[in-house]
Coordinates of C-alpha atoms in Angstrom, one line a residue:
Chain A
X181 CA -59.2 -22.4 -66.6
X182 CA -62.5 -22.3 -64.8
X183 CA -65.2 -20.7 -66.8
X184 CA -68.8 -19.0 -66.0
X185 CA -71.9 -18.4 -67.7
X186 CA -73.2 -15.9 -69.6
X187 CA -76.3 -15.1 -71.0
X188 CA -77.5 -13.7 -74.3
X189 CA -80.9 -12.6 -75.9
X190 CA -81.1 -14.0 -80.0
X191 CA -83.8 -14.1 -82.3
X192 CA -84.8 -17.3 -83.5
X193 CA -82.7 -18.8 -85.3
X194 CA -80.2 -18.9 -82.5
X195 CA -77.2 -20.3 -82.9
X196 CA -73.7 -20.1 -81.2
X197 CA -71.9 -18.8 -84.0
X198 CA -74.7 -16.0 -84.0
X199 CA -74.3 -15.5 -80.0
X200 CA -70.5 -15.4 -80.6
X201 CA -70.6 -12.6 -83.1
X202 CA -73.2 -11.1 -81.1
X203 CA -70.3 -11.1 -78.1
X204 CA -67.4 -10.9 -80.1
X205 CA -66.2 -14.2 -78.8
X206 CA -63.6 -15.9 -80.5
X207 CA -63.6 -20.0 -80.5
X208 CA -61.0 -20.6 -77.8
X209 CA -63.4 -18.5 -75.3
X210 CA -66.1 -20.6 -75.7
X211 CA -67.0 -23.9 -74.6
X212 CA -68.3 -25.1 -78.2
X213 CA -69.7 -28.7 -76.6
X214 CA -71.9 -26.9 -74.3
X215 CA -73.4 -25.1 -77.1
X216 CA -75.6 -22.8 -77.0
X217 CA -78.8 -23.6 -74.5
X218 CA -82.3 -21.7 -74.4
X219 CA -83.1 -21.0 -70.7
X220 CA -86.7 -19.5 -71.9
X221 CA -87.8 -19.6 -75.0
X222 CA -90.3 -17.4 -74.4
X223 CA -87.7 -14.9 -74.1
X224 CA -85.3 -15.9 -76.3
X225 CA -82.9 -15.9 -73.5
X226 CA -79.9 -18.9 -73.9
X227 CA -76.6 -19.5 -72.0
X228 CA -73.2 -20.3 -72.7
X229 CA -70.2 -21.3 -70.9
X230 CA -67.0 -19.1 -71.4
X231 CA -64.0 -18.8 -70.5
X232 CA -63.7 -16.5 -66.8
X233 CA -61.8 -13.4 -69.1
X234 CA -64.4 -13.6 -72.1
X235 CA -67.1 -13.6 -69.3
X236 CA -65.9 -10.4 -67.3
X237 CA -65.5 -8.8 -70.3
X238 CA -68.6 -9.5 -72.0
X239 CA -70.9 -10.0 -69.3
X240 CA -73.3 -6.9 -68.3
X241 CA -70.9 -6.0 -65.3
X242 CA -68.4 -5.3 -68.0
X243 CA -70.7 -3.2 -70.2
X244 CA -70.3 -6.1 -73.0
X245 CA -73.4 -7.0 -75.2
X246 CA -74.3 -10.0 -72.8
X247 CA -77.6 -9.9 -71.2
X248 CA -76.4 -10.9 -67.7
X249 CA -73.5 -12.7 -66.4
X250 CA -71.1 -13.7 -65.6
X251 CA -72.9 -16.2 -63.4
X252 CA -71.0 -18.9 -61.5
X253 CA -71.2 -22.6 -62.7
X254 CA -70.1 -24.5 -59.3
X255 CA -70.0 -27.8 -59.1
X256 CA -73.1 -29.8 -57.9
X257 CA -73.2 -33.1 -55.6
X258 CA -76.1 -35.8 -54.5
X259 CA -77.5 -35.4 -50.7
X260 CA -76.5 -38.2 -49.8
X261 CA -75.9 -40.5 -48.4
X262 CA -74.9 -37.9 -45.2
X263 CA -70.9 -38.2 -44.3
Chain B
X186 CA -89.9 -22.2 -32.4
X187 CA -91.0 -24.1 -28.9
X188 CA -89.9 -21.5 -26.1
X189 CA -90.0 -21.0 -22.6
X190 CA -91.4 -17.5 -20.9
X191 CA -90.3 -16.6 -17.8
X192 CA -92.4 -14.4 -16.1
X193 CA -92.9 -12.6 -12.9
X194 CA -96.2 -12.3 -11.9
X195 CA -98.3 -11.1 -8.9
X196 CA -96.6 -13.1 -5.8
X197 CA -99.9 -15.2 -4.5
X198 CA -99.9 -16.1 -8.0
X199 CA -96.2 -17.6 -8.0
X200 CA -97.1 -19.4 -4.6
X201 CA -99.8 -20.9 -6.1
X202 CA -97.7 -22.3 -8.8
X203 CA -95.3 -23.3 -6.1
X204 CA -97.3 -24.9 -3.9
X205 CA -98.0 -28.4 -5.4
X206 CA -101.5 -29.3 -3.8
X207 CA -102.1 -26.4 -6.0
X208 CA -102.8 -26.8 -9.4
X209 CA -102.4 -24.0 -11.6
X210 CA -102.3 -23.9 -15.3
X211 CA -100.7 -22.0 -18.2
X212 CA -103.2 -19.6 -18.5
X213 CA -103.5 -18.5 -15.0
X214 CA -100.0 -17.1 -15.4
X215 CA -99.8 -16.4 -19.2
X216 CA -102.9 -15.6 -20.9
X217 CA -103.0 -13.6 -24.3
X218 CA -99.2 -13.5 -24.9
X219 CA -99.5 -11.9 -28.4
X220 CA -98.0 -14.0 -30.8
X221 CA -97.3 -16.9 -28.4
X222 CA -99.6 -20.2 -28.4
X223 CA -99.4 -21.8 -24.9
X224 CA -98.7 -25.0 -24.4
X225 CA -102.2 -26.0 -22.1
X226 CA -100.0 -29.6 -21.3
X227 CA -97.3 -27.5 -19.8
X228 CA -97.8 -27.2 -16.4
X229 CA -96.2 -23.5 -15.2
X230 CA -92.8 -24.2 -13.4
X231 CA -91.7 -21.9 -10.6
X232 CA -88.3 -21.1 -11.0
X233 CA -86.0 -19.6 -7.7
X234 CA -84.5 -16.2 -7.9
X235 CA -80.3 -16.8 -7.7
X236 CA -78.8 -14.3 -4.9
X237 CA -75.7 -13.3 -3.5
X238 CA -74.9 -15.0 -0.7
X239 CA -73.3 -12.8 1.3
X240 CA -74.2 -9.3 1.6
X241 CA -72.7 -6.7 -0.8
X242 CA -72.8 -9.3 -3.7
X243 CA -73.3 -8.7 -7.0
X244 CA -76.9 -9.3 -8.2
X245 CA -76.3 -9.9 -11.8
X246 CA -73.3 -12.4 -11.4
X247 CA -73.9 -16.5 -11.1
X248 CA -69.9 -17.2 -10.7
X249 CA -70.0 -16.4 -6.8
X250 CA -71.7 -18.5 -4.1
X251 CA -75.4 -17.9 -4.7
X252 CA -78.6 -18.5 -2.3
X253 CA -81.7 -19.9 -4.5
X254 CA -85.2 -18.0 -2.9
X255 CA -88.5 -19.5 -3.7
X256 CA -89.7 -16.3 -1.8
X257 CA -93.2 -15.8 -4.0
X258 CA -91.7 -12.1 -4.2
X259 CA -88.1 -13.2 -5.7
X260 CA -89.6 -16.2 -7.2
X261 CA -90.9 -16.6 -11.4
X262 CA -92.8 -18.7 -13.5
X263 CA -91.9 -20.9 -16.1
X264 CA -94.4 -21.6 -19.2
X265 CA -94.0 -23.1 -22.7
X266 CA -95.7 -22.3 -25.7
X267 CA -95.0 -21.7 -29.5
X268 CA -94.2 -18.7 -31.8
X269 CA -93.7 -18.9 -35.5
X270 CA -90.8 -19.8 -37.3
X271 CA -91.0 -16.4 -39.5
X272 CA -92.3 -14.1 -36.2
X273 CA -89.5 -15.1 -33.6
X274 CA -87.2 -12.2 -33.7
X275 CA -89.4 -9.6 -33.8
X276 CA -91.7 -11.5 -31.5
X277 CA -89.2 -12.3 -28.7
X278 CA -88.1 -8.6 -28.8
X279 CA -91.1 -7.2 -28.1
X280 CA -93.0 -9.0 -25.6
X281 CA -91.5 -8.1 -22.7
X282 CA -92.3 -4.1 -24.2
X283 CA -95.8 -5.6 -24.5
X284 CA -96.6 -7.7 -21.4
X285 CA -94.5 -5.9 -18.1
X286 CA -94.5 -9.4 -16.8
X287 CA -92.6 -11.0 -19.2
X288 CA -88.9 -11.5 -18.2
X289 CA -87.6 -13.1 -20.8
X290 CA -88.0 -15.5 -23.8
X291 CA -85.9 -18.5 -24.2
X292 CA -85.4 -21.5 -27.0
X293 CA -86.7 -24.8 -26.1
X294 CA -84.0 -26.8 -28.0
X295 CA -85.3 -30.7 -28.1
X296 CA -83.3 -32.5 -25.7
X297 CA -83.5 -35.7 -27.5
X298 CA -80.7 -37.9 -28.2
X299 CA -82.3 -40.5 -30.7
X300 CA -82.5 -38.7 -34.2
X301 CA -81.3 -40.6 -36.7
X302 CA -78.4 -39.6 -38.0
X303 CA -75.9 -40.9 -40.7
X304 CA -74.2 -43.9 -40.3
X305 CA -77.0 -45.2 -38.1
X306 CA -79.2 -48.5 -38.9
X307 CA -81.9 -48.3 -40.9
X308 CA -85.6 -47.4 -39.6
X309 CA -87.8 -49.6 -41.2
X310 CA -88.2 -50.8 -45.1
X311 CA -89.4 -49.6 -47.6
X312 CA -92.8 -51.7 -47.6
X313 CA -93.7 -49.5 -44.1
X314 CA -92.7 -46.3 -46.4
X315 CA -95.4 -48.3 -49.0
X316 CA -97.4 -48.2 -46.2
X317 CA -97.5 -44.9 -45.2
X318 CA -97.9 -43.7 -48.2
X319 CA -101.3 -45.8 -48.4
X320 CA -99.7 -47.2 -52.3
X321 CA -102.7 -49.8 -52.1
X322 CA -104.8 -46.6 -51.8
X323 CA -103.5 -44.7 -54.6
X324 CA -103.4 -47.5 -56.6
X325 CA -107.0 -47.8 -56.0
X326 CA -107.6 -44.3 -57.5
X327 CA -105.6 -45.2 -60.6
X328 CA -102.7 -42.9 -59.3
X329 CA -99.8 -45.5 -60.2
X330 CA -97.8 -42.9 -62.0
X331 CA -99.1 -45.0 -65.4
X332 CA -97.8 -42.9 -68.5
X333 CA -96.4 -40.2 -66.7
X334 CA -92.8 -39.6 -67.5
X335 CA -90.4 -39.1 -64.0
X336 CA -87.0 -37.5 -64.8
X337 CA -84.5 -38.7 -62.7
X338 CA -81.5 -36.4 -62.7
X339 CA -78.8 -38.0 -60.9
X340 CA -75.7 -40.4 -61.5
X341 CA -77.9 -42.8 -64.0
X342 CA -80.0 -45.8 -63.4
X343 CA -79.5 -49.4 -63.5
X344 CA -83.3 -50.6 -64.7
X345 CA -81.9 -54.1 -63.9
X346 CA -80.5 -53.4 -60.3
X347 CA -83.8 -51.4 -59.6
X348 CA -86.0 -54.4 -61.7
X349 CA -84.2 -56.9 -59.0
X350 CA -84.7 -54.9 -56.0
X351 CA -87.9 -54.2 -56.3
X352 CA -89.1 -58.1 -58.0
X353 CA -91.2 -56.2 -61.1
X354 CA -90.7 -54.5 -64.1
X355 CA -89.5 -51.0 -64.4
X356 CA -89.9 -48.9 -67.9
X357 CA -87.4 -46.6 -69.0
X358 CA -88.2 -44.4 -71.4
X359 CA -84.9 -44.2 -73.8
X360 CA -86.5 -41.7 -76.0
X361 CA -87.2 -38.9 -73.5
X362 CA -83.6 -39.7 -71.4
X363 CA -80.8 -37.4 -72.1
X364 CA -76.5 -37.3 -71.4
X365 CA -74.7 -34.5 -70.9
X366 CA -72.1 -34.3 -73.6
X367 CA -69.2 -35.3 -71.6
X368 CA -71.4 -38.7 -70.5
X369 CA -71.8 -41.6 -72.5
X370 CA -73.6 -44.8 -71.8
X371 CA -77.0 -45.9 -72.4
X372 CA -80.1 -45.1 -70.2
X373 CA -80.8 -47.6 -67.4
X374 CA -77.7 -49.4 -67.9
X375 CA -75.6 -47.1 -65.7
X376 CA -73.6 -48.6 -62.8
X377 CA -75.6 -48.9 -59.5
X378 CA -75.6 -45.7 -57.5
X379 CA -76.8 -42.6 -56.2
X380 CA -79.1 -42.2 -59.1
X381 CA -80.4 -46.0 -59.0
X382 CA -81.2 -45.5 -55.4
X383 CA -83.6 -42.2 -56.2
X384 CA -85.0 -44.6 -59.1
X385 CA -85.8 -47.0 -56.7
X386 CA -87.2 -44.9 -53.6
X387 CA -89.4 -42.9 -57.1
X388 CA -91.1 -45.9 -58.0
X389 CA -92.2 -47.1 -54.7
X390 CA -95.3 -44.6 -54.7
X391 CA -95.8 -45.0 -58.7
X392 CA -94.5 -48.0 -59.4
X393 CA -95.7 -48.0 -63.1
X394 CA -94.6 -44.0 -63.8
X395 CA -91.9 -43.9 -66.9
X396 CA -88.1 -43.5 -65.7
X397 CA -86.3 -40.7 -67.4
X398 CA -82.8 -41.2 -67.0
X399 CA -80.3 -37.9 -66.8
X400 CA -77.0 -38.5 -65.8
X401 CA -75.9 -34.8 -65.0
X402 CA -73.7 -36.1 -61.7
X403 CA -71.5 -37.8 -64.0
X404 CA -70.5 -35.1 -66.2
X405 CA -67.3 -34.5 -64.5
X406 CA -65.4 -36.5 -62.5
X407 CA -62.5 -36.0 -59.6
X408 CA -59.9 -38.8 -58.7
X409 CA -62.2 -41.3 -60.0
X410 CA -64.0 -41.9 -57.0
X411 CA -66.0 -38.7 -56.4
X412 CA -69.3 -38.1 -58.3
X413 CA -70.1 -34.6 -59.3
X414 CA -71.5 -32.5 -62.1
X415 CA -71.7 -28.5 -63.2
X416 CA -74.9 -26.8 -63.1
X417 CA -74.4 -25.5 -66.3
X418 CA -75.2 -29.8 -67.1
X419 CA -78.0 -29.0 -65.5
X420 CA -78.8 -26.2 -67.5
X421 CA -78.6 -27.9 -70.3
X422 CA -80.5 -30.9 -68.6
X423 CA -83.3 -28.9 -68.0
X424 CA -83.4 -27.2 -71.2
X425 CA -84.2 -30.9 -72.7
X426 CA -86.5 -31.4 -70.4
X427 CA -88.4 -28.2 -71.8
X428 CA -88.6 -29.8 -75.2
X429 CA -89.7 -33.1 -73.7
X430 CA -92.9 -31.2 -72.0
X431 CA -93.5 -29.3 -74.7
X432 CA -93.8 -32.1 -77.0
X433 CA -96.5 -33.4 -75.4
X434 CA -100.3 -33.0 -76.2
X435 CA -102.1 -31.0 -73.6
X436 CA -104.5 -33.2 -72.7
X437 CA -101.6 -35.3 -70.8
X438 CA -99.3 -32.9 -70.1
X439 CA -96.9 -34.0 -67.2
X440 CA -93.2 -34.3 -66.3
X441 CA -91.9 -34.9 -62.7
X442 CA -88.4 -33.9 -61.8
X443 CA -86.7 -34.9 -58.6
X444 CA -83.3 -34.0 -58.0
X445 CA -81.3 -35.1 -55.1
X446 CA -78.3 -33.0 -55.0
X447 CA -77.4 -29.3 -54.5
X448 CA -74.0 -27.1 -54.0
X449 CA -72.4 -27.9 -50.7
X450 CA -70.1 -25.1 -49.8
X451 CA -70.1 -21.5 -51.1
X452 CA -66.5 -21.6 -52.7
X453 CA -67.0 -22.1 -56.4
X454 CA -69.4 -19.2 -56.2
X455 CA -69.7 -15.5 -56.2
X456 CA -70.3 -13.9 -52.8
X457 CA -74.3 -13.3 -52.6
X458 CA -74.5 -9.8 -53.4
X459 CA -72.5 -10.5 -56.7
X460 CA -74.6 -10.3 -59.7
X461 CA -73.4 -13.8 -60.5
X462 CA -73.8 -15.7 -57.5
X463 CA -75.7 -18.6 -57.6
X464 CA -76.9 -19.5 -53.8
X465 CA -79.2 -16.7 -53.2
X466 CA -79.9 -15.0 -56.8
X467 CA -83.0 -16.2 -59.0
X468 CA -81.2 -14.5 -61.9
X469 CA -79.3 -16.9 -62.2
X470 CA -79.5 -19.1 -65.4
X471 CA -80.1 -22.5 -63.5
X472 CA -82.7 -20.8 -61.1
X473 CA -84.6 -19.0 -64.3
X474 CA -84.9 -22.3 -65.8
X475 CA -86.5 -24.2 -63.0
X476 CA -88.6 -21.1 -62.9
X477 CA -89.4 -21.3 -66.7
X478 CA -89.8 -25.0 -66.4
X479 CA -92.1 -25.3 -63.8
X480 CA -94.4 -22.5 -65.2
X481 CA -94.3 -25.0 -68.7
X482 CA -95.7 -27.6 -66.5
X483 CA -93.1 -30.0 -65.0
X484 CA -93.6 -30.9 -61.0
X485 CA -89.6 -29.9 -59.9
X486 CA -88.5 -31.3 -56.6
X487 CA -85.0 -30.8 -54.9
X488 CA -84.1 -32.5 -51.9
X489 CA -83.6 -30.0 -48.5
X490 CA -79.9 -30.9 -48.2
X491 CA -78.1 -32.5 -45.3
X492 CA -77.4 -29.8 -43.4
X493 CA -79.4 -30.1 -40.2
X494 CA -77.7 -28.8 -37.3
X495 CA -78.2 -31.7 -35.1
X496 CA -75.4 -34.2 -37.8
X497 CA -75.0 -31.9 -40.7
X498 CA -72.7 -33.6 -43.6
X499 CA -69.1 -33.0 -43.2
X500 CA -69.0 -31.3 -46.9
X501 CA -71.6 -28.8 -45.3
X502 CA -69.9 -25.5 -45.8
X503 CA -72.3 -23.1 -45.9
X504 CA -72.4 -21.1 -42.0
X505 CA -75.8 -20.6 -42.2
X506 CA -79.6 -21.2 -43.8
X507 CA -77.7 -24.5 -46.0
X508 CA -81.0 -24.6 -48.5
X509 CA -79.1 -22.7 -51.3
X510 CA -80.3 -21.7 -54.9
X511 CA -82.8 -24.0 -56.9
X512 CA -83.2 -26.5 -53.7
X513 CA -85.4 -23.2 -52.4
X514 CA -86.3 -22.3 -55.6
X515 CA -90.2 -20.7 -54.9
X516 CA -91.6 -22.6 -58.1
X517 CA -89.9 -25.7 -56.6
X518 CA -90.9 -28.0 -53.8
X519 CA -88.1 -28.4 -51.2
X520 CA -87.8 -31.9 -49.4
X521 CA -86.7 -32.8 -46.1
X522 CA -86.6 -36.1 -44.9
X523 CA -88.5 -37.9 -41.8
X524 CA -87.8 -41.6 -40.9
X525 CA -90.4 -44.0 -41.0
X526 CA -90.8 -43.6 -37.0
X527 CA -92.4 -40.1 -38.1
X528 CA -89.6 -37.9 -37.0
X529 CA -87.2 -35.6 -38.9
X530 CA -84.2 -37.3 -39.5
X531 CA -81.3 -34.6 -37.8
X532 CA -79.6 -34.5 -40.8
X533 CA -82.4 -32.8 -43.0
X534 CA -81.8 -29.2 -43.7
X535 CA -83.5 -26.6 -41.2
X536 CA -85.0 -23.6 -43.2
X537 CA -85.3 -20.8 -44.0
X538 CA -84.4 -21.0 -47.3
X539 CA -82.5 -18.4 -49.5
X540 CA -84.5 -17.7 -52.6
X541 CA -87.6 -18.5 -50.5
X542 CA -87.7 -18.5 -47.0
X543 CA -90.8 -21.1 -46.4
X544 CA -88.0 -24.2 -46.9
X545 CA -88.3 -26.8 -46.7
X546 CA -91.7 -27.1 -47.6
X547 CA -92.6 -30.9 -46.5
X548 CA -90.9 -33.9 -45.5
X549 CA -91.4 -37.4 -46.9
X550 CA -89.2 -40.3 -45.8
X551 CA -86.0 -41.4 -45.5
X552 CA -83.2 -43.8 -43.9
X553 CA -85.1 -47.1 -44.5
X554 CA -84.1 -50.2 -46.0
X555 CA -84.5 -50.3 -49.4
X556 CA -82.6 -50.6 -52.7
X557 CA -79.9 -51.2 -50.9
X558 CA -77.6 -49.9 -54.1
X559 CA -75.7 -48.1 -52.0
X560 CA -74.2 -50.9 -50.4
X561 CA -74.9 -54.0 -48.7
X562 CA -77.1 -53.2 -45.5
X563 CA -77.0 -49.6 -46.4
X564 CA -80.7 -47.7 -46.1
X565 CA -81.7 -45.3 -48.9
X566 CA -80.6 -42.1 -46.8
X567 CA -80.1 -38.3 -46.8
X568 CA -82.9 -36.5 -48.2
X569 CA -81.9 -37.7 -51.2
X570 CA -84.1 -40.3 -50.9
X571 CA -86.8 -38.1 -49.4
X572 CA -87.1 -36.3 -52.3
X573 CA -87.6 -39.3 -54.7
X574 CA -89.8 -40.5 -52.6
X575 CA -92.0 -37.4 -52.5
X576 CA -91.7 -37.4 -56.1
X577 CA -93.0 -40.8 -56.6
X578 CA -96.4 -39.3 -55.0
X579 CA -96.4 -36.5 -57.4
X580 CA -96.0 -38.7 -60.2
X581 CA -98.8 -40.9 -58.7
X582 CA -101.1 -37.9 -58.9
X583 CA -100.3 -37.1 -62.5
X584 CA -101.4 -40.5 -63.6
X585 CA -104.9 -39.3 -63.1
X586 CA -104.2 -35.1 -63.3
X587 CA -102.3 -33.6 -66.1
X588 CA -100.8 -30.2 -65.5
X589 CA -103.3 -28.6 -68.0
X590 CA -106.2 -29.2 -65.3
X591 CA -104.1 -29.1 -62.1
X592 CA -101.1 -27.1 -62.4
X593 CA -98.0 -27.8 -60.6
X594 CA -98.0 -24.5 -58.6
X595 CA -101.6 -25.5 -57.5
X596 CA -100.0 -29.1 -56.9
X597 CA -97.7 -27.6 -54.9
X598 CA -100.1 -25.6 -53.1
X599 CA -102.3 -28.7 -52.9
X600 CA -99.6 -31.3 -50.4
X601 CA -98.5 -28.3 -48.6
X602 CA -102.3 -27.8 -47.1
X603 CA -102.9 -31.7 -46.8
X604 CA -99.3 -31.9 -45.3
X605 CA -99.4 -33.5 -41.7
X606 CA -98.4 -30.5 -39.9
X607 CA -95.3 -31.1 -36.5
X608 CA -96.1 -28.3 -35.0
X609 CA -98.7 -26.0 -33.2
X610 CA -98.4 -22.8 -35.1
X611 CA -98.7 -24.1 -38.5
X612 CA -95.2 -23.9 -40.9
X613 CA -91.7 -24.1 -39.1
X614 CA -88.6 -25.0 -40.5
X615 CA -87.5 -28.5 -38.8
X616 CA -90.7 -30.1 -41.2
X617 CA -92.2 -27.3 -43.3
X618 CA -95.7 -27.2 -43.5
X619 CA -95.9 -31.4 -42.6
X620 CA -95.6 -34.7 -43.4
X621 CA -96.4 -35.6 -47.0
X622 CA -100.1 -37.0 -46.2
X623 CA -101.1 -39.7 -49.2
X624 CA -104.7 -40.0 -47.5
X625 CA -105.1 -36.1 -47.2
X626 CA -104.4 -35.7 -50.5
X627 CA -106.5 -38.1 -52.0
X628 CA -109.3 -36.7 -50.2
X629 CA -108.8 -33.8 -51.6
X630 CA -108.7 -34.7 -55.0
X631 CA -111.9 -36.6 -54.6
X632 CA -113.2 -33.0 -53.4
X633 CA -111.9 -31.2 -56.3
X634 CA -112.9 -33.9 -58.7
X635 CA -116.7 -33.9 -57.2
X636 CA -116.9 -30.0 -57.8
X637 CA -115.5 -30.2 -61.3
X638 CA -118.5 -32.6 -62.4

């Protein structure tokens, strides 16, 4: 299933099982490898990758606790060389 | 934008520029065009006035037998000049309102047929990219790239392909490099590629700058054959590289990122608009963290993208303005590539850009023979190996200026304004604002350096 990112606000110390409670995530909704990864620590902001359903329904377009998202995660390629 | 102005003016005026014993200049006919620069080298052109040729015709249609009149009342004037890349709409709407002469404003595509494109033969080697770089120069100044760490983020490096290549030693720095979790294998001992290629093209500018090796292109595979990551890899890629900036004293504070990929085609991503989408939203996760990392302290580069209309890549998807998300990131410098003849390759991405519209914001070079890991008689192409190249110069810098004393946003300021600029009207979106200019900026930091003491 193709999954998206959300993001989440977390004191320190932030961990996933904290974000996941946070979210009301469940372990299958959540890629657990990823982890949990600060974007800015400056503003306690981390993401995480979920599942597309966890993400619409926790994600600040589905008035869930997330702090934005879901965002897209598309795949990335080198520049070259040109086809 | 080169254009062309057509213009009617008085008619002794257009038999003057008719009549060649005559010689008339731009400014006769065109003087104080608002907005326009003339081009003083263009000789104005009198063009004939298409008419009917029989009686009764229809003035306004060319697909009927026509009469051309040089008649200095039928008769215009042709004259070529510049407007800026950011001004042309608005620009070519109004001057006709603002000059009653002006008939009419047209583009002044280049007609050339030699760009190099991809699949074509290299331009040069890699010693004339040394060369125009002016590495005996830098090295001069103690900007070899000594002690600064350069994160390559890419498909992985071979330190021995690149060692071989190049005939000298190359230092990875195992401590500081970093795998995705789906990605195992040890830094600099990753089969030759993509990545090894960027390595190489890096270290011809700062050949003794420390490699940091992040495989985030090999983080998930299709059909064995393709390479390709996420971006959330490169979320977490960059979150690492936070730590690895942060854990450094302040007094040598410096981390160089190039990054020679991007997101071809807009499927995998929300429509821009969406809250989500990625292309053209800073709010996006990967685009705060090049935000946040480059405020840290790290020198980010992506390359432009192969998307230039003259041979775009066939993967280019994108209908228009191809410089997507982080690769126009604002707090980012945006590559695009020139060969070593001194002219933009046609693949390199045309601006603008969609986070910022100034992208690209210089070129640096491309499509010459170098690593050669890419295959046997291949150059080091695409802007991806623009943008390593470019990096290799930032890295240079850093040897010397830590990003406590000159921080990246005033680095990035810095080869913008030194850039050799293509055009006559300052930034346009074929080259930016230039040609990456080694010389200018070491002038400049001997300036700065004199005013400090």
């Amino acid at each position: 299933m193709a999954e998206v990112l959300i993001t989440v606000r977390l004191a320190a110390p932030a961990t996933l099982e904290a974000a996941m409670r946070r979210l009301g995530l469940t372990e299958d909704e959540v890629d657990a490898a990823y982890g949990l990864v600060p974007v800015d620590p400056g503003r306690n902001l981390y993401v995480l990758r979920v599942t597309e359903d966890a993400g619409r329904r926790v994600g600040d377009s589905g008035a869930g606790a997330a702090d934005g998202g879901p965002y897209s995660d598309p795949p990335i390629e080198p520049y070259g060389p040109p086809r | 934008m080169r254009v062309l102005i057509q213009l009617r003016p008085s008619p002794d005026l257009v038999a003057a520029v008719a009549d060649p014993s005559v010689p008339s200049m731009a400014s006769d006919v065109a003087d104080g065009l608002p907005g326009v620069v003339l081009d003083h080298s263009y000789a104005p052109v009198a063009v004939p006035r298409p008419m009917p040729a029989s009686p009764g015709g229809d003035p306004l249609s060319l697909n009927q037998p026509l009469v051309f009149s040089m008649a200095p009342q039928d008769a215009s004037v042709v004259v070529r000049g510049e407007i800026a890349d950011d001004e042309v709409t608005s620009r070519i709407a109004l001057l006709p309102a603002a000059r009653r002469d002006v008939v009419a404003v047209y583009a002044d595509p280049a007609i050339e047929t030699s760009l190099t494109c991809g699949g074509d033969p290299a331009v040069g080697d890699w010693h004339d990219v040394e060369r125009l770089l002016r590495v005996p120069d830098l090295t001069a100044e103690g900007l070899d790239g000594s002690g600064v760490p350069l994160a390559v983020v890419d498909t992985g490096i071979n330190a021995a392909y690149v060692k071989s290549a190049r005939g000298h030693d190359v230092t990875v720095d195992h401590e500081r490099s970093w795998n995705p979790q789906s990605v195992s294998g040890t830094p600099g001992d990753f089969p030759v590629d993509h990545g090894t290629m960027c390595a190489f093209d890096a270290l011809i500018a700062a050949p003794k700058a420390s490699l940091v090796d992040v495989p985030v292109l090999l983080s998930r595979r299709q059909g064995g054959s393709t390479l390709d990551g996420l971006l959330s890899d490169a979320i977490a890629a960059y979150a690492h590289l936070r730590e690895v900036l942060d854990a450094q004293p302040a007094e040598s504070r410096a981390l160089v990122v190039t990054n020679s990929w991007g997101s071809f085609s807009p499927r995998w991503d929300f429509p821009p608009g969406h809250p989500g989408n990625y292309s053209d939203n800073p709010a996006h996760p990967f685009n705060l963290i090049v935000g946040s990392l480059a405020e840290a302290g790290a020198d980010i580069l992506f390359a432009a993208g192969n998307c230039g209309t003259q041979c775009r890549d066939s993967r280019c998807a994108y209908p228009d303005r191809p410089i997507v998300g982080a690769n126009s990131h604002p707090r980012a410098l945006s590559i695009g590539g020139i060969d070593t003849a001194g002219t933009r390759v046609g693949y390199s991405s045309q601006g603008p850009g969609r986070l910022a519209a100034r992208k690209p914001d210089v070129c640096s070079y491309t499509h010459f023979a170098g690593s050669g890991a890419l295959g046997d008689g291949e150059p080091d192409s695409g802007t991806s190996a623009a943008c390593p190249v470019a990096a290799g110069l930032v890295a240079a810098v850093r040897s010397r200026w830590p990003s406590t004393v000159l921080p990246p946003a005033q680095l990035r300021t810095l080869l913008r304004r030194t850039a050799d600029d293509r055009s006559a009207v300052g930034y346009d979106h074929d080259y930016g604002y230039g040609v990456v200019d080694a010389a200018g900026i070491i002038a400049a930091l001997r300036r700065r350096a004199a005013k400090a003491a």
